[in-house]
mmCIF file of C-alpha atoms and ligand atoms in Angstrom:
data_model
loop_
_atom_site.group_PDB
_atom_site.id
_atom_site.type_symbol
_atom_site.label_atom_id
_atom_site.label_comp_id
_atom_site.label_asym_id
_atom_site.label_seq_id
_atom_site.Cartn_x
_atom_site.Cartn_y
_atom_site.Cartn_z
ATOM 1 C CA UNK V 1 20.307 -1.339 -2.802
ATOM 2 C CA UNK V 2 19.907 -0.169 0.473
ATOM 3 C CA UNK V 3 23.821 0.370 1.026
ATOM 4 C CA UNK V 4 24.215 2.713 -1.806
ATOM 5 C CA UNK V 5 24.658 6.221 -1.232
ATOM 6 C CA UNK V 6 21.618 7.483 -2.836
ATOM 7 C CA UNK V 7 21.131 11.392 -3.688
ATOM 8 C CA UNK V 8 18.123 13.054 -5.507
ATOM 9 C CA UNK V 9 20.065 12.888 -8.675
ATOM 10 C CA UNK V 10 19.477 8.984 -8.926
ATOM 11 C CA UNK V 11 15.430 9.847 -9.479
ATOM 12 C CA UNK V 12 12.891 11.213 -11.797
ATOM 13 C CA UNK V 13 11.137 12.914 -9.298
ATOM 14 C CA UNK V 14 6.612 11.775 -10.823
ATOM 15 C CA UNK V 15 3.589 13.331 -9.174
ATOM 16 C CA UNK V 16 3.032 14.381 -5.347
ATOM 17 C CA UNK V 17 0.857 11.423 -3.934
ATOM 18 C CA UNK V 18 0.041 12.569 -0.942
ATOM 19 C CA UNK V 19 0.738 15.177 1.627
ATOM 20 C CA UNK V 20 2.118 14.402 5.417
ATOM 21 C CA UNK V 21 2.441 16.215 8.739
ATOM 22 C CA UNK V 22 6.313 16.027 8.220
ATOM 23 C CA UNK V 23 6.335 16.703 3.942
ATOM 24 C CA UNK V 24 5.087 14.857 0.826
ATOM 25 C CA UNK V 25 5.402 11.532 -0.737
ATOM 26 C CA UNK V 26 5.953 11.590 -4.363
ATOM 27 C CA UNK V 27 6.132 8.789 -7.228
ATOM 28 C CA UNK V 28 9.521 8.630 -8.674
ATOM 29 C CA UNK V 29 11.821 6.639 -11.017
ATOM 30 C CA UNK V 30 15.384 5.094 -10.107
ATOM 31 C CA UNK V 31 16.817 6.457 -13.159
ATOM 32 C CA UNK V 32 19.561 3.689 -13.676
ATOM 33 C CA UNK V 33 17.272 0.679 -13.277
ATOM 34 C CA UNK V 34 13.985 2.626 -13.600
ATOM 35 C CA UNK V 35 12.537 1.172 -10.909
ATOM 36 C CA UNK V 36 9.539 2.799 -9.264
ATOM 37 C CA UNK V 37 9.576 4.260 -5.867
ATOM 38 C CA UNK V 38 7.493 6.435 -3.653
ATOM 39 C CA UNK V 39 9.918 9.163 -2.402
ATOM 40 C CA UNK V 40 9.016 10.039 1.469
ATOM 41 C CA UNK V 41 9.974 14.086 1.921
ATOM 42 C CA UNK V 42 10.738 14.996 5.367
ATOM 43 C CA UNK V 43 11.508 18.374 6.597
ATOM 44 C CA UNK V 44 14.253 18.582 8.771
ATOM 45 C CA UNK V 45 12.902 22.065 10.492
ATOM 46 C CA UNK V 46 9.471 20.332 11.200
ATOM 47 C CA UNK V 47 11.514 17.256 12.897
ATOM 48 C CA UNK V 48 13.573 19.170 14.539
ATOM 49 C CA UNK V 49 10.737 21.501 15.832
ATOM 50 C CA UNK V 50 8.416 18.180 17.515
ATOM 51 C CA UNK V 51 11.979 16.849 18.796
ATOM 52 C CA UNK V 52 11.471 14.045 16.763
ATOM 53 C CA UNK V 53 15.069 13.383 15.330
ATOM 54 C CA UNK V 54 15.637 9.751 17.305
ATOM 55 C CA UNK V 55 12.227 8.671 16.805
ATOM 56 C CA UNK V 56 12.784 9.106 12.673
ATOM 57 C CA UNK V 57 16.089 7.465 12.918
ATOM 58 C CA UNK V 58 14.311 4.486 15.200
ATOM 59 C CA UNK V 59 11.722 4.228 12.653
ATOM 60 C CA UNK V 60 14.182 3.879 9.872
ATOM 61 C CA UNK V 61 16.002 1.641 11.391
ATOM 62 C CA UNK V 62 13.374 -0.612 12.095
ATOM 63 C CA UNK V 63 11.772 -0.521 8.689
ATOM 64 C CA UNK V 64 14.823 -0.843 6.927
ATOM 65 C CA UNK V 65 15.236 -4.356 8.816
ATOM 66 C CA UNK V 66 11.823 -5.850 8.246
ATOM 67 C CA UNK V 67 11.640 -8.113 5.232
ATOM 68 C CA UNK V 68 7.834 -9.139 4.985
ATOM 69 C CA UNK V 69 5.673 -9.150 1.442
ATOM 70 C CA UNK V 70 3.082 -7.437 4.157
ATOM 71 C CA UNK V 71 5.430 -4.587 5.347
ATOM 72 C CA UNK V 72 6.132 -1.766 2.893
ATOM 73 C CA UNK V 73 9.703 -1.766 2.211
ATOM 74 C CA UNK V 74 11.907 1.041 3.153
ATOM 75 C CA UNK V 75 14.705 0.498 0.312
ATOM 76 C CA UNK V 76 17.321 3.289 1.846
ATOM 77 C CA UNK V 77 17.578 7.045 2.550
ATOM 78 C CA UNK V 78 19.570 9.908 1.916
ATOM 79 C CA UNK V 79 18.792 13.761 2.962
ATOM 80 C CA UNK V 80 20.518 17.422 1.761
ATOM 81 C CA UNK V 81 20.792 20.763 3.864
ATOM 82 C CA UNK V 82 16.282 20.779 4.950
ATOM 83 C CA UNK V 83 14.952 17.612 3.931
ATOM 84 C CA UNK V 84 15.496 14.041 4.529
ATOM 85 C CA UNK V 85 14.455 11.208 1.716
ATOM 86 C CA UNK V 86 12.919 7.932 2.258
ATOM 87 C CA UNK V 87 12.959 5.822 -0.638
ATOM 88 C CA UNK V 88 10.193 3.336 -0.314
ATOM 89 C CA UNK V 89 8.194 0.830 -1.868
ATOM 90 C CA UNK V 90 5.164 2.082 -4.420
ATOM 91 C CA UNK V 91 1.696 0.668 -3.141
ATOM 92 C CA UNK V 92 -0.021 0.936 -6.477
ATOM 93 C CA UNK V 93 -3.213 0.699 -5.355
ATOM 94 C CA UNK V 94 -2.753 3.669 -2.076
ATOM 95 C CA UNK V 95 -4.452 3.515 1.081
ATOM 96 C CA UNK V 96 -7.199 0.694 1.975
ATOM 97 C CA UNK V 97 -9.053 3.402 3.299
ATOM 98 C CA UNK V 98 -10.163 4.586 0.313
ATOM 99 C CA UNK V 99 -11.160 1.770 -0.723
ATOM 100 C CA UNK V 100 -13.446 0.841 2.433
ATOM 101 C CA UNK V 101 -14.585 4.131 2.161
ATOM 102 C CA UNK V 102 -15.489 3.521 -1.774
ATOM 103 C CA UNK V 103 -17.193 0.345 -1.157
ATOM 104 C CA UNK V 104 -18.926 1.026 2.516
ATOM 105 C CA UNK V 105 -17.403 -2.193 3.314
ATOM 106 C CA UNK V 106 -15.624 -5.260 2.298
ATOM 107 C CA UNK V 107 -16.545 -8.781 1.818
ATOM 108 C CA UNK V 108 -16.241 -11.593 4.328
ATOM 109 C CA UNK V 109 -13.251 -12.960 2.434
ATOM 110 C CA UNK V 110 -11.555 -9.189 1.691
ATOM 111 C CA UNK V 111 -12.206 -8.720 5.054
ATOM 112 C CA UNK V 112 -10.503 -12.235 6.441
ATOM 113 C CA UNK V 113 -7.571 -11.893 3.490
ATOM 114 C CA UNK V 114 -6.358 -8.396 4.925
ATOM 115 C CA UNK V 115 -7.092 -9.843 8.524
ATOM 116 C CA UNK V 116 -4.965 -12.783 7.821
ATOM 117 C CA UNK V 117 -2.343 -10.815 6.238
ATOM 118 C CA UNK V 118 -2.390 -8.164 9.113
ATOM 119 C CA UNK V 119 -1.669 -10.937 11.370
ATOM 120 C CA UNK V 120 1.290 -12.552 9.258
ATOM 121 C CA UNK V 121 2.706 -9.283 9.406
ATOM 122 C CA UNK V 122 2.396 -8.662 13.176
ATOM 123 C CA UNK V 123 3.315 -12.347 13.609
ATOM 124 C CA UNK V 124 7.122 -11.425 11.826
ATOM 125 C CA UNK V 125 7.226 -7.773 13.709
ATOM 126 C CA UNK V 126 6.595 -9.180 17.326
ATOM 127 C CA UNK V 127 9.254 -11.723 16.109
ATOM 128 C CA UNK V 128 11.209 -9.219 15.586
ATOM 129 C CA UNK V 129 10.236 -7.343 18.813
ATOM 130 C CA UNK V 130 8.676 -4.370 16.519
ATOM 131 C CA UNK V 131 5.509 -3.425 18.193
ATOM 132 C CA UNK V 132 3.604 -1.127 15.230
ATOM 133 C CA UNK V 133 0.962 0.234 18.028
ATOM 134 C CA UNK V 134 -0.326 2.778 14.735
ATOM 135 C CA UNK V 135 -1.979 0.360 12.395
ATOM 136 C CA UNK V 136 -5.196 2.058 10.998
ATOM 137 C CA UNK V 137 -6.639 2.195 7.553
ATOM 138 C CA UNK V 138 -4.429 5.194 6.238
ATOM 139 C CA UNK V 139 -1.420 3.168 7.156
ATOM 140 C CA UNK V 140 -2.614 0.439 5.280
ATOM 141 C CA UNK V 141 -1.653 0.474 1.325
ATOM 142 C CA UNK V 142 -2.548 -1.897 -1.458
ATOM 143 C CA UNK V 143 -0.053 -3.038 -4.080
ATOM 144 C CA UNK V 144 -1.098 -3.390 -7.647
ATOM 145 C CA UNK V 145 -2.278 -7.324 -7.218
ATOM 146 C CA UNK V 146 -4.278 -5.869 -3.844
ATOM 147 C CA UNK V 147 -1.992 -7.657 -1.404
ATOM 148 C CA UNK V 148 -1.732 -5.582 2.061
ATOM 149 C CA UNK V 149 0.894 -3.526 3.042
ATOM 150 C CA UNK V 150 1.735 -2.317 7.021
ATOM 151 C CA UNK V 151 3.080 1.499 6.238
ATOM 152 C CA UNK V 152 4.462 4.218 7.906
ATOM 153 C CA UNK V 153 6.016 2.837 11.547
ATOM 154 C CA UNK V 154 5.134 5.702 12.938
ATOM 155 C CA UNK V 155 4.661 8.432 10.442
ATOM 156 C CA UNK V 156 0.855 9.122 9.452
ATOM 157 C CA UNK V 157 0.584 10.797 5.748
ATOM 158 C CA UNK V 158 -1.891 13.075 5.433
ATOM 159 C CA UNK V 159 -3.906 12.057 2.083
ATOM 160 C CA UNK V 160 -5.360 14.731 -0.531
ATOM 161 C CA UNK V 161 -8.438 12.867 -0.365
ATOM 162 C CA UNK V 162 -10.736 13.971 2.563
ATOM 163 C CA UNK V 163 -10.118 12.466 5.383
ATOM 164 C CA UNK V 164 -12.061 11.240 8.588
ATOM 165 C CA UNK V 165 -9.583 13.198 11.707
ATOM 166 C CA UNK V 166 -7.763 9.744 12.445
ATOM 167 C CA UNK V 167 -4.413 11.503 13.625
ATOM 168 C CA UNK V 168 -7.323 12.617 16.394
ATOM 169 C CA UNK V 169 -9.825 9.467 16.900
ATOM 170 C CA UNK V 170 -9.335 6.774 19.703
ATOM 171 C CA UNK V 171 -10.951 4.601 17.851
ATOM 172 C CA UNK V 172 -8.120 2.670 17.616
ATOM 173 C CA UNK V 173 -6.945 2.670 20.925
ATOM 174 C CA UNK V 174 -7.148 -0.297 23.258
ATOM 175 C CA UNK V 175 -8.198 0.301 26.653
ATOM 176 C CA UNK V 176 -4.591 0.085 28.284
ATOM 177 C CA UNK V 177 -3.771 2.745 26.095
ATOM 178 C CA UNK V 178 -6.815 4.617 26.648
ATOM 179 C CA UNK V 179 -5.997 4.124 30.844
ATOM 180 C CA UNK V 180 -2.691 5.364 30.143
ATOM 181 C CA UNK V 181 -1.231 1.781 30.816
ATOM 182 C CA UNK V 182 2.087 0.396 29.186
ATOM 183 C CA UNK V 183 1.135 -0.767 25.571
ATOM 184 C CA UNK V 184 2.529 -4.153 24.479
ATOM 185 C CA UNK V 185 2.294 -7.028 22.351
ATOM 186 C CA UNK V 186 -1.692 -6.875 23.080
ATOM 187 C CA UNK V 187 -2.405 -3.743 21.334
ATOM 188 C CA UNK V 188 -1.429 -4.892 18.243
ATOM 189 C CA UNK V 189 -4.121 -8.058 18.468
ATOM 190 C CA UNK V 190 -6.916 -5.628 20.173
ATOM 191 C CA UNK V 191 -6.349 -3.018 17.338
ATOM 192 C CA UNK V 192 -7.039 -6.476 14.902
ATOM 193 C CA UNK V 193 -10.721 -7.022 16.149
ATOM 194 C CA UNK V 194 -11.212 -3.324 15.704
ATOM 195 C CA UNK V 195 -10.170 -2.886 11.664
ATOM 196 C CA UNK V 196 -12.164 -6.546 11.230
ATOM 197 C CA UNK V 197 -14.944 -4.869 12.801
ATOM 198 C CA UNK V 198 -14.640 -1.563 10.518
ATOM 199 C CA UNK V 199 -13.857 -3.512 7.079
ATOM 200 C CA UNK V 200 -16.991 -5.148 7.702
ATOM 201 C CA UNK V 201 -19.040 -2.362 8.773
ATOM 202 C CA UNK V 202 -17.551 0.371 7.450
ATOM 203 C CA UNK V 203 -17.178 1.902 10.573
ATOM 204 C CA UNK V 204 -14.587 1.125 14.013
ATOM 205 C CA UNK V 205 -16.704 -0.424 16.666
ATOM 206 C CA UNK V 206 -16.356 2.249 19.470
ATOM 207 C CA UNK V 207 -17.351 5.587 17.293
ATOM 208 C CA UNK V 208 -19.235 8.113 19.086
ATOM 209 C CA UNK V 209 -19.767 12.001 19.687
ATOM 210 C CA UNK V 210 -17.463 13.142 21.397
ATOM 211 C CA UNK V 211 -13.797 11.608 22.448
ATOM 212 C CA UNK V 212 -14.840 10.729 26.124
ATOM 213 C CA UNK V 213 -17.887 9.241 24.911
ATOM 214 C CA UNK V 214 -15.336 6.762 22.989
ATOM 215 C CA UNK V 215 -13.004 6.791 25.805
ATOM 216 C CA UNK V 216 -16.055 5.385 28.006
ATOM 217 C CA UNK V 217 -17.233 2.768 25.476
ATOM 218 C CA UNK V 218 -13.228 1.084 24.843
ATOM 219 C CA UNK V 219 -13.324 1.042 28.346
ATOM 220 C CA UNK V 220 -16.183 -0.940 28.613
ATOM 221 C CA UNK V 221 -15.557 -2.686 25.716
ATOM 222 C CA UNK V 222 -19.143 -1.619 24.626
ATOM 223 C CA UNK V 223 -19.127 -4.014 21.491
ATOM 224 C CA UNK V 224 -22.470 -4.212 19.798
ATOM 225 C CA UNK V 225 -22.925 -5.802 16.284
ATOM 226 C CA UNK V 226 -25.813 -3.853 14.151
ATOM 227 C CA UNK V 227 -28.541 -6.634 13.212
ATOM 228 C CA UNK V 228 -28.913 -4.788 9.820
ATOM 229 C CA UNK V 229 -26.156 -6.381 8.650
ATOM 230 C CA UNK V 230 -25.703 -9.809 7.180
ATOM 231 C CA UNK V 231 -21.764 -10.562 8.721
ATOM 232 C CA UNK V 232 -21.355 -14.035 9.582
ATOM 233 C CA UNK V 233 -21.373 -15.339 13.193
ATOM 234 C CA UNK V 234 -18.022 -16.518 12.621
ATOM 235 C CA UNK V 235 -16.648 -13.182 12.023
ATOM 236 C CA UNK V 236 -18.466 -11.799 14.762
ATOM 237 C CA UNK V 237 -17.094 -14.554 17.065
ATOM 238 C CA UNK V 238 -13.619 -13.766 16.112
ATOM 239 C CA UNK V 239 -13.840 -9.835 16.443
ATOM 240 C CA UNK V 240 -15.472 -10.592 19.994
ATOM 241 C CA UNK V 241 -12.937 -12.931 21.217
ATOM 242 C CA UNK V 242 -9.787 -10.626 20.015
ATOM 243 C CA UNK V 243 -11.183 -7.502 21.739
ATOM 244 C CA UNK V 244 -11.656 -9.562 24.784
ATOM 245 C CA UNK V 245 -8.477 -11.661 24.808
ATOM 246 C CA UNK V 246 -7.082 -7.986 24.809
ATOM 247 C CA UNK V 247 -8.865 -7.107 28.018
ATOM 248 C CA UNK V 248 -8.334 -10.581 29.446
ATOM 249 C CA UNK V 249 -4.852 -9.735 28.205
ATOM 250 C CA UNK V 250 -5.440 -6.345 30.511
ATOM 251 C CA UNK V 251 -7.223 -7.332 33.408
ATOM 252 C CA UNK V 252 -6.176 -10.770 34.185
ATOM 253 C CA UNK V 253 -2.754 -11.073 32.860
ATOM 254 C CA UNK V 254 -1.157 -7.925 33.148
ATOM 255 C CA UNK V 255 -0.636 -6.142 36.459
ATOM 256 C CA UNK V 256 0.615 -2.800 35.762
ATOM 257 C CA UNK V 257 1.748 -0.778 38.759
ATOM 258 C CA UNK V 258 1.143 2.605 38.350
ATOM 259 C CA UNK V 259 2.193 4.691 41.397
ATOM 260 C CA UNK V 260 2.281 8.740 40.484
ATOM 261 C CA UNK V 261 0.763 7.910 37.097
ATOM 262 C CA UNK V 262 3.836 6.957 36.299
ATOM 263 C CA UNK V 263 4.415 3.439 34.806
ATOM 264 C CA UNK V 264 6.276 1.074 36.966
ATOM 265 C CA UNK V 265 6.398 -1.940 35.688
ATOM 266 C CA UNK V 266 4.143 -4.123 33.386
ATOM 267 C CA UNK V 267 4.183 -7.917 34.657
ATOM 268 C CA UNK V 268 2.543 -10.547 32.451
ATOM 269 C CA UNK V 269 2.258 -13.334 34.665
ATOM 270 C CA UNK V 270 1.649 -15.811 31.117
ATOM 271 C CA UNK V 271 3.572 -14.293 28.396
ATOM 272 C CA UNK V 272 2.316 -17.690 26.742
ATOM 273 C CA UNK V 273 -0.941 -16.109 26.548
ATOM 274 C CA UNK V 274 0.101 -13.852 24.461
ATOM 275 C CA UNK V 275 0.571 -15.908 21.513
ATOM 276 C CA UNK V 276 -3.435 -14.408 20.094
ATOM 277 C CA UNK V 277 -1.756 -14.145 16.546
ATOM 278 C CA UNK V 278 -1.730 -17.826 16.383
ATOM 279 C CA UNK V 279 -5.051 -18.082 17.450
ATOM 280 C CA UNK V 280 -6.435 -15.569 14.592
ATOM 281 C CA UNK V 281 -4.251 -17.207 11.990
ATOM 282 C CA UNK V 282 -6.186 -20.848 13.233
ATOM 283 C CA UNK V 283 -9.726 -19.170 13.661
ATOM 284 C CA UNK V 284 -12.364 -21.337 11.460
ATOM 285 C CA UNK V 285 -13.553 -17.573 9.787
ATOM 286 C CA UNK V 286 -9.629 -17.066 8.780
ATOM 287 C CA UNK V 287 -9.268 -20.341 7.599
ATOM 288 C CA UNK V 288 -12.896 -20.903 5.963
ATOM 289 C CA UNK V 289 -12.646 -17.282 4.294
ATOM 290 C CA UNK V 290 -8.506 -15.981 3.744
ATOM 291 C CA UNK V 291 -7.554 -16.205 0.804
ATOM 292 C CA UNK V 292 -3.701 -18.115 1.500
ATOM 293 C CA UNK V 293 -2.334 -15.893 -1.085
ATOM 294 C CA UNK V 294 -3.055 -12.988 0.487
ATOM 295 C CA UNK V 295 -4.771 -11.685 -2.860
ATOM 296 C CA UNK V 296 -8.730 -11.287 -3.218
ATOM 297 C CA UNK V 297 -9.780 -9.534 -6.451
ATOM 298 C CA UNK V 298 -12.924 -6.633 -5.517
HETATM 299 C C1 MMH Y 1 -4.745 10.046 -4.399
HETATM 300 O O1 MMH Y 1 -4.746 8.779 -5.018
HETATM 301 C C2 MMH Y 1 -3.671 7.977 -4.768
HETATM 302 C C3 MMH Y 1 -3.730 6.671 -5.241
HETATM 303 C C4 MMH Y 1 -2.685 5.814 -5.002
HETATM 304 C C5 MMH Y 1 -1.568 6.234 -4.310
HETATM 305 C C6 MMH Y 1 -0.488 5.283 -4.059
HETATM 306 N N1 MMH Y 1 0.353 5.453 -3.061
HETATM 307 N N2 MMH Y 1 1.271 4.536 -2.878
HETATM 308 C C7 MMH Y 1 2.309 4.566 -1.985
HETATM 309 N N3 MMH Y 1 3.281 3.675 -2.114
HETATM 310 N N4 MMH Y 1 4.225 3.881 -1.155
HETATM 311 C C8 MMH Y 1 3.827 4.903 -0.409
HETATM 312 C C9 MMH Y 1 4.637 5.419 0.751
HETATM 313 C C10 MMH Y 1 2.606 5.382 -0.880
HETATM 314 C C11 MMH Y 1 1.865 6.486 -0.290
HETATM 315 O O2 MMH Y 1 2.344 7.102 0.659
HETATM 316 N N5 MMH Y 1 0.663 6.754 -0.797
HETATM 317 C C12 MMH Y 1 -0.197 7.744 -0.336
HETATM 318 C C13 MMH Y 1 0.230 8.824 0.418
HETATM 319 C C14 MMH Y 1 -0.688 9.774 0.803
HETATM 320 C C15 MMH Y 1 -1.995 9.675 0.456
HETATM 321 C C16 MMH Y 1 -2.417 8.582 -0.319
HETATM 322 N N6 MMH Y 1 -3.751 8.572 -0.640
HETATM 323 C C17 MMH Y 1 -4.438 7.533 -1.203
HETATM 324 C C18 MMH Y 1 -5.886 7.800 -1.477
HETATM 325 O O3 MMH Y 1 -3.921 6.468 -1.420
HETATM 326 C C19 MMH Y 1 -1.525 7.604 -0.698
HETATM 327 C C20 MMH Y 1 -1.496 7.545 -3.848
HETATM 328 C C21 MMH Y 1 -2.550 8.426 -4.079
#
């Protein structure tokens, strides 16, 4: 479908679902086959304005080529005089942040399932040499059987439902990001320890006041697992030794030169080292708790 020419003409245009920085995303019908789609509404102005007309195109490209049950699909794109049109696939069940937010927290095997599915999915894009570097619960959507979907490479949607200032928060951040250092492979894996951590306790690992405050405590990797809770020693063992690898990852295996503050080059001296993904996928929590389907019903 994607090679079509596709105009607004083709669609029943449904209900807004949600708002974004860049326009709105509404539900709509492919009136010939009646298929459902969520229809992506970008402003050209708004681009145009944040100089942000390669990185779009980049994005599209990439999602277009990515073929992955765990990647939303981008089915094709067309655009009039202001606004350009992604045609994607529906997530019937929207953003796993509600969800968390609904339940506090997920079970051990929720947790592992979307873990295990996160990692698939990072596992094909790092195959493909897509680094996502913006995977946080609002980019996360759940289709109708509750399987995990990777959204928006690089475009955050702003949901109608209230919600916590993530476009802001560093909790996400790994520390090479947070030191200004070249991002890589490694950012994808650290930012997997810190949604296991939040899906289990509701909340990302490094939260504090203020943004330095979180800044200092990446940094340190100041990891501490509240005793209240009842999360498995497994889990915590994996969540522990993904942050870490990352920093391994940072201090012993990368050597970034940074003269000016300028990057010069990023030299990882065992790119075999790397390979974490593998390592989460063979974790005894992943294997004792994912469910291989990549379905887990609430
Ligand atoms: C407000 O309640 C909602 C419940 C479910 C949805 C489902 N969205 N599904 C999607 N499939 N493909 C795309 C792209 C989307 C999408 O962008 N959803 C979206 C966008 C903005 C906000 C939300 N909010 C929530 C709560 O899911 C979802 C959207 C809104």
């Amino acid at each position: 479908t994607s090679k079509r020419q596709w105009s607004l003409s083709d669609f029943d245009v449904g209900k807004p679902l949600g708002k974004g920085r860049f326009g709105r995303v509404y539900l709509a019908r492919e009136i010939k086959s009646k298929y459902i789609v969520a229809l992506k509404v970008i402003f050209k102005e708004q681009i145009e304005k944040h100089g942000l007309q390669h990185q779009l195109r980049r994005e599209m490209e990439i999602q277009t080529a990515l073929r992955h049950p765990n990647v939303l699909r981008l089915h094709g794109w067309f655009h009039d005089n202001e606004r350009i049109f992604l045609i994607l696939e529906y997530a019937h069940g929207g953003e796993l942040y509600r969800q968390l937010r609904k339940l506090g927290h997920l079970t051990e095997t929720q947790a592992a399932t979307y873990i295990a599915s996160l990692t698939e999915a990072l596992l094909y894009c790092h195959d493909k040499h897509v680094i996502h570097r913006d995977i946080k619960p609002e980019n996360l959507l759940l289709d109708h059987e509750g399987r995990l979907k990777i959204a928006d490479f690089g475009w955050s949607v702003q949901s109608r439902s209230k919600r916590h200032t993530m476009c802001g928060t560093l909790d996400y951040l790994a520390p090479e990001m947070v030191e200004r250092k070249a991002h890589d492979y490694a950012v994808d894996n650290w930012t997997l320890g810190i949604l296991c951590y939040e899906f289990l306790y509701g909340v990302p690992p490094f939260e504090a006041e203020s943004q330095m405050d979180t800044f200092e405590r990446i940094k340190k990797i100041d990891l501490a697992f509240p005793s209240t809770s009842d999360v498995s020693a497994e889990a915590k063992d994996l969540i522990s030794r993904v942050i870490s690898f990352s920093v391994t990852l940072d201090d012993g295996f990368f050597t970034v030169l940074m003269l000016h503050g300028l990057f010069v080059q990023l030299l990882v001296k065992d790119s075999s080292k790397r390979l974490s993904l593998e390592k989460i996928m063979g974790h005894p929590w992943i294997v004792k708790n994912a469910n291989s389907m990549g379905i887990c019903s609430n």
